[in-house]
């Protein structure tokens, strides 16, 4: 997989978590490498990539085609930002605590907000991108206060 161009750190995760019990001869290296590239490139979340991998290992096929068949679409930054803003608007008390709380409170509330955005986007949001947007919005709010 690494020779096919997939980043070594993600290959290790895939081998450890998903491919350890799979016969190596049955793995379409190019397809798995393409799937890893889709995940690393932000086209799929880790959860979506895992589902695509399951179909890929069971049925074969191109990762992009499998992802499309499963209804997985990458959200644009604008669409994701809109979802984040809507969740914040619907949770003003939690947002206040997120912006003014200590690191422990912020950590718990990050999980809460990511979960709400995931629900709102039917699982198509990238949790890392949501976390970054929350931090950016909190920083912007602090700067304007």
Coordinates of N, CA and C in Angstrom, one line a residue:
X1 N 0.8 -1.2 0.0 CA 0.0 0.0 0.0 C 0.9 1.3 0.0
X2 N 1.9 1.2 0.8 CA 2.8 2.4 0.8 C 3.5 2.6 -0.6
X3 N 3.9 1.5 -1.2 CA 4.4 1.6 -2.5 C 3.4 2.1 -3.5
X4 N 2.1 1.9 -3.3 CA 1.1 2.5 -4.2 C 0.8 3.9 -3.9
X5 N 1.5 4.5 -2.9 CA 1.4 5.9 -2.6 C 0.6 6.3 -1.4
X6 N 0.1 5.4 -0.7 CA -0.7 5.7 0.5 C 0.2 6.1 1.7
X7 N -0.2 7.1 2.5 CA 0.7 7.5 3.6 C 0.9 6.4 4.6
X8 N 2.1 6.2 5.0 CA 2.5 5.2 5.9 C 1.7 5.1 7.2
X9 N 1.4 6.3 7.8 CA 0.7 6.3 9.1 C -0.7 5.7 8.9
X10 N -1.4 6.1 7.8 CA -2.8 5.6 7.5 C -2.8 4.1 7.1
X11 N -1.7 3.7 6.4 CA -1.6 2.3 6.1 C -1.5 1.5 7.3
X12 N -0.7 1.9 8.3 CA -0.6 1.2 9.5 C -2.0 1.1 10.3
X13 N -2.7 2.1 10.3 CA -4.0 2.1 10.9 C -4.9 1.1 10.2
X14 N -4.9 1.1 8.9 CA -5.8 0.2 8.1 C -5.4 -1.2 8.3
X15 N -4.1 -1.5 8.3 CA -3.6 -2.9 8.5 C -4.0 -3.3 10.0
X16 N -3.7 -2.5 10.9 CA -4.0 -2.8 12.3 C -5.5 -3.0 12.6
X17 N -6.3 -2.1 12.1 CA -7.7 -2.1 12.5 C -8.6 -2.8 11.5
X18 N -8.2 -2.9 10.2 CA -9.2 -3.5 9.2 C -8.7 -4.6 8.4
X19 N -7.4 -4.7 8.2 CA -6.9 -5.7 7.3 C -6.1 -6.8 7.9
X20 N -6.0 -6.8 9.2 CA -5.2 -7.8 9.9 C -5.6 -9.2 9.7
X21 N -6.9 -9.5 9.6 CA -7.4 -10.8 9.4 C -7.7 -11.2 7.9
X22 N -7.4 -10.3 7.0 CA -7.7 -10.4 5.6 C -6.6 -11.1 4.9
X23 N -6.8 -12.0 4.0 CA -5.8 -12.6 3.2 C -5.2 -11.5 2.3
X24 N -3.9 -11.3 2.5 CA -3.3 -10.2 1.7 C -3.4 -10.4 0.2
X25 N -3.5 -11.6 -0.3 CA -3.6 -11.8 -1.7 C -5.0 -11.4 -2.2
X26 N -6.0 -11.2 -1.4 CA -7.3 -10.8 -1.8 C -7.5 -9.3 -1.8
X27 N -6.5 -8.6 -1.3 CA -6.6 -7.1 -1.2 C -6.2 -6.5 -2.5
X28 N -7.1 -5.6 -3.0 CA -6.9 -4.8 -4.2 C -6.1 -3.6 -3.7
X29 N -4.8 -3.7 -3.8 CA -3.9 -2.7 -3.3 C -4.2 -1.3 -3.8
X30 N -4.4 -1.2 -5.1 CA -4.7 0.1 -5.8 C -6.0 0.7 -5.2
X31 N -7.0 -0.1 -5.1 CA -8.3 0.4 -4.6 C -8.2 0.8 -3.1
X32 N -7.5 0.0 -2.3 CA -7.4 0.4 -0.9 C -6.5 1.7 -0.8
X33 N -5.5 1.8 -1.6 CA -4.7 3.0 -1.6 C -5.5 4.2 -2.0
X34 N -6.3 4.0 -3.0 CA -7.2 5.1 -3.5 C -8.2 5.5 -2.4
X35 N -8.7 4.5 -1.7 CA -9.6 4.8 -0.5 C -8.9 5.6 0.5
X36 N -7.7 5.2 0.9 CA -6.9 6.0 1.9 C -6.7 7.4 1.4
X37 N -6.4 7.6 0.1 CA -6.2 8.9 -0.4 C -7.5 9.7 -0.3
X38 N -8.7 9.1 -0.5 CA -9.9 9.8 -0.4 C -10.2 10.3 1.1
X39 N -9.8 9.4 2.0 CA -10.0 9.7 3.4 C -9.0 10.9 3.8
X40 N -7.7 10.7 3.5 CA -6.7 11.7 3.8 C -7.0 13.0 3.2
X41 N -7.6 13.0 2.0 CA -7.9 14.2 1.2 C -9.2 14.9 1.7
X42 N -9.9 14.3 2.6 CA -11.1 14.9 3.2 C -12.4 14.6 2.4
X43 N -12.3 13.7 1.4 CA -13.5 13.3 0.6 C -14.4 12.4 1.4
X44 N -13.8 11.6 2.3 CA -14.6 10.7 3.2 C -14.1 10.9 4.6
X45 N -15.1 10.7 5.5 CA -14.7 10.7 7.0 C -14.1 9.3 7.2
X46 N -13.5 9.2 8.4 CA -12.9 7.8 8.7 C -14.0 6.8 8.8
X47 N -15.2 7.2 9.3 CA -16.3 6.2 9.5 C -16.8 5.8 8.1
X48 N -16.9 6.8 7.2 CA -17.4 6.5 5.8 C -16.4 5.6 5.1
X49 N -15.1 5.9 5.3 CA -14.0 5.1 4.7 C -14.1 3.7 5.2
X50 N -14.4 3.5 6.4 CA -14.5 2.1 7.0 C -15.6 1.3 6.3
X51 N -16.7 2.0 6.1 CA -17.9 1.4 5.4 C -17.6 1.1 4.0
X52 N -16.9 2.0 3.3 CA -16.5 1.7 1.9 C -15.5 0.6 1.9
X53 N -14.6 0.5 2.8 CA -13.6 -0.6 2.8 C -14.3 -1.9 3.0
X54 N -15.4 -2.0 3.8 CA -16.1 -3.2 4.0 C -16.7 -3.7 2.7
X55 N -17.3 -2.8 2.0 CA -17.9 -3.2 0.7 C -16.8 -3.5 -0.3
X56 N -15.7 -2.8 -0.3 CA -14.6 -3.1 -1.2 C -14.0 -4.5 -1.0
X57 N -13.9 -4.8 0.3 CA -13.3 -6.2 0.6 C -14.3 -7.3 0.3
X58 N -15.6 -7.0 0.4 CA -16.6 -8.0 0.2 C -17.0 -8.2 -1.3
X59 N -17.1 -7.0 -2.0 CA -17.6 -7.1 -3.4 C -16.6 -6.6 -4.4
X60 N -15.6 -5.9 -4.0 CA -14.7 -5.2 -5.0 C -15.3 -4.0 -5.5
X61 N -14.5 -3.3 -6.4 CA -15.0 -2.1 -7.0 C -14.1 -0.9 -6.7
X62 N -14.5 0.2 -7.3 CA -13.7 1.4 -7.1 C -14.2 2.2 -5.9
X63 N -13.4 2.6 -5.0 CA -13.8 3.3 -3.8 C -14.7 4.5 -4.1
X64 N -14.4 5.3 -5.1 CA -15.3 6.5 -5.4 C -16.7 6.0 -5.8
X65 N -16.8 4.9 -6.6 CA -18.1 4.4 -7.0 C -18.9 3.9 -5.8
X66 N -18.2 3.2 -4.9 CA -18.8 2.6 -3.7 C -19.3 3.7 -2.8
X67 N -18.5 4.8 -2.6 CA -18.9 5.9 -1.8 C -20.1 6.6 -2.4
X68 N -20.1 6.8 -3.7 CA -21.3 7.4 -4.3 C -22.5 6.5 -4.1
X69 N -22.4 5.2 -4.3 CA -23.5 4.3 -4.2 C -24.0 4.3 -2.7
X70 N -23.2 4.5 -1.8 CA -23.6 4.6 -0.3 C -24.1 6.0 0.0
X71 N -24.0 6.9 -0.9 CA -24.5 8.2 -0.6 C -23.6 9.1 0.2
X72 N -22.3 8.8 0.2 CA -21.3 9.6 0.9 C -20.8 10.7 0.0
X73 N -21.0 11.9 0.5 CA -20.6 13.1 -0.3 C -19.7 13.9 0.6
X74 N -18.7 14.4 0.1 CA -17.9 15.4 0.9 C -18.7 16.7 1.0
X75 N -18.7 17.2 2.2 CA -19.4 18.5 2.4 C -18.4 19.6 2.0
X76 N -18.9 20.6 1.3 CA -18.1 21.8 1.1 C -17.9 22.5 2.4
X77 N -16.8 23.3 2.4 CA -16.6 24.1 3.6 C -17.8 25.0 4.0
X78 N -18.4 25.5 2.9 CA -19.6 26.4 3.1 C -20.7 25.7 3.7
X79 N -21.0 24.5 3.2 CA -22.1 23.6 3.7 C -21.8 23.2 5.2
X80 N -20.6 22.9 5.4 CA -20.2 22.5 6.8 C -20.3 23.7 7.7
X81 N -19.8 24.8 7.3 CA -19.9 26.0 8.1 C -21.3 26.4 8.4
X82 N -22.2 26.2 7.5 CA -23.6 26.5 7.7 C -24.2 25.6 8.7
X83 N -23.8 24.3 8.7 CA -24.3 23.3 9.6 C -23.8 23.7 11.0
X84 N -22.5 24.0 11.1 CA -21.9 24.4 12.4 C -22.6 25.6 13.0
X85 N -22.9 26.6 12.2 CA -23.5 27.8 12.6 C -25.0 27.6 13.1
X86 N -25.7 26.7 12.4 CA -27.0 26.4 12.8 C -27.1 25.6 14.1
X87 N -26.1 24.7 14.3 CA -26.1 24.0 15.6 C -25.8 25.0 16.7
X88 N -24.8 25.9 16.5 CA -24.5 26.9 17.5 C -25.7 27.7 17.8
X89 N -26.4 28.1 16.8 CA -27.6 29.0 17.0 C -28.7 28.3 17.8
X90 N -28.8 27.0 17.7 CA -29.8 26.2 18.4 C -29.4 25.8 19.8
X91 N -28.1 26.0 20.1 CA -27.6 25.6 21.4 C -26.9 26.8 22.1
X92 N -27.6 27.9 22.3 CA -26.9 29.1 22.8 C -26.2 28.9 24.2
X93 N -26.9 28.2 25.1 CA -26.3 28.0 26.4 C -25.0 27.2 26.4
X94 N -25.1 26.1 25.6 CA -23.9 25.2 25.4 C -22.8 26.0 24.7
X95 N -23.1 26.8 23.8 CA -22.1 27.6 23.1 C -21.5 28.6 24.0
X96 N -22.3 29.2 24.9 CA -21.7 30.2 25.9 C -20.7 29.4 26.8
X97 N -21.1 28.3 27.2 CA -20.2 27.5 28.1 C -18.9 27.0 27.3
X98 N -19.1 26.7 26.0 CA -17.9 26.3 25.2 C -17.0 27.5 25.1
X99 N -17.5 28.7 24.9 CA -16.6 29.9 24.7 C -16.0 30.4 26.0
X100 N -16.7 30.2 27.1 CA -16.2 30.7 28.3 C -15.6 29.7 29.3
X101 N -15.8 28.4 29.0 CA -15.4 27.4 29.9 C -13.9 27.1 29.9
X102 N -13.5 26.2 30.8 CA -12.1 25.8 30.9 C -11.9 24.7 29.9
X103 N -10.7 24.2 29.7 CA -10.3 23.2 28.7 C -11.2 21.9 28.9
X104 N -11.4 21.5 30.1 CA -12.2 20.3 30.4 C -13.6 20.5 29.9
X105 N -14.2 21.6 30.2 CA -15.6 21.8 29.7 C -15.6 21.9 28.2
X106 N -14.6 22.6 27.6 CA -14.6 22.8 26.2 C -14.4 21.4 25.5
X107 N -13.6 20.6 26.1 CA -13.4 19.2 25.5 C -14.7 18.4 25.5
X108 N -15.5 18.5 26.6 CA -16.8 17.8 26.6 C -17.8 18.4 25.6
X109 N -17.8 19.7 25.6 CA -18.7 20.4 24.7 C -18.3 20.2 23.2
X110 N -17.0 20.1 22.9 CA -16.6 19.8 21.6 C -17.3 18.5 21.1
X111 N -17.2 17.5 21.9 CA -17.9 16.2 21.5 C -19.4 16.4 21.3
X112 N -20.0 17.2 22.1 CA -21.4 17.5 22.0 C -21.7 18.1 20.7
X113 N -21.0 19.2 20.4 CA -21.2 19.9 19.1 C -20.9 19.1 17.9
X114 N -19.8 18.4 17.9 CA -19.5 17.5 16.8 C -20.6 16.5 16.6
X115 N -21.1 15.9 17.6 CA -22.2 15.0 17.5 C -23.5 15.6 16.9
X116 N -23.8 16.9 17.3 CA -24.9 17.6 16.8 C -24.8 17.9 15.3
X117 N -23.5 18.3 14.9 CA -23.3 18.5 13.5 C -23.3 17.2 12.7
X118 N -22.8 16.2 13.2 CA -22.9 14.9 12.5 C -24.3 14.5 12.3
X119 N -25.2 14.7 13.3 CA -26.6 14.4 13.1 C -27.2 15.2 12.0
X120 N -26.9 16.5 12.1 CA -27.5 17.4 11.1 C -27.0 17.1 9.7
X121 N -25.8 16.6 9.5 CA -25.3 16.3 8.2 C -25.4 14.8 7.8
X122 N -26.2 14.1 8.6 CA -26.4 12.6 8.4 C -25.1 11.9 8.3
X123 N -24.1 12.3 9.1 CA -22.8 11.6 9.2 C -21.8 12.0 8.2
X124 N -22.1 13.0 7.4 CA -21.2 13.4 6.3 C -20.2 14.4 6.7
X125 N -20.2 14.9 7.9 CA -19.3 15.9 8.4 C -18.0 15.2 8.8
X126 N -16.9 15.9 8.6 CA -15.6 15.5 9.1 C -15.4 16.1 10.5
X127 N -15.3 15.2 11.5 CA -15.2 15.6 12.9 C -14.1 16.6 13.2
X128 N -13.0 16.3 12.5 CA -11.8 17.2 12.7 C -12.1 18.6 12.2
X129 N -12.7 18.7 11.0 CA -13.1 20.0 10.4 C -14.1 20.7 11.3
X130 N -15.0 20.0 11.9 CA -16.0 20.6 12.8 C -15.3 21.2 14.0
X131 N -14.4 20.4 14.6 CA -13.6 20.9 15.7 C -12.9 22.1 15.4
X132 N -12.2 22.2 14.2 CA -11.5 23.4 13.8 C -12.4 24.6 13.7
X133 N -13.6 24.3 13.1 CA -14.5 25.5 12.9 C -15.0 26.0 14.2
X134 N -15.3 25.1 15.2 CA -15.7 25.5 16.5 C -14.7 26.4 17.1
X135 N -13.4 26.0 17.1 CA -12.3 26.7 17.7 C -12.2 28.1 17.0
X136 N -12.3 28.1 15.7 CA -12.2 29.4 14.9 C -13.3 30.3 15.3
X137 N -14.6 29.8 15.4 CA -15.7 30.7 15.8 C -15.6 31.2 17.2
X138 N -15.1 30.3 18.1 CA -14.9 30.7 19.5 C -13.8 31.8 19.6
X139 N -12.8 31.7 18.8 CA -11.7 32.7 18.8 C -12.2 34.0 18.3
X140 N -13.0 33.9 17.2 CA -13.5 35.1 16.6 C -14.4 35.8 17.6
X141 N -15.2 35.0 18.3 CA -16.1 35.6 19.3 C -15.3 36.3 20.4
X142 N -14.3 35.7 20.9 CA -13.4 36.2 21.9 C -12.8 37.5 21.5
X143 N -12.4 37.6 20.2 CA -11.7 38.7 19.7 C -12.7 39.9 19.6
X144 N -13.9 39.6 19.3 CA -14.9 40.7 19.2 C -15.5 41.1 20.5
X145 N -15.3 40.4 21.6 CA -15.8 40.8 22.9 C -15.0 41.9 23.6

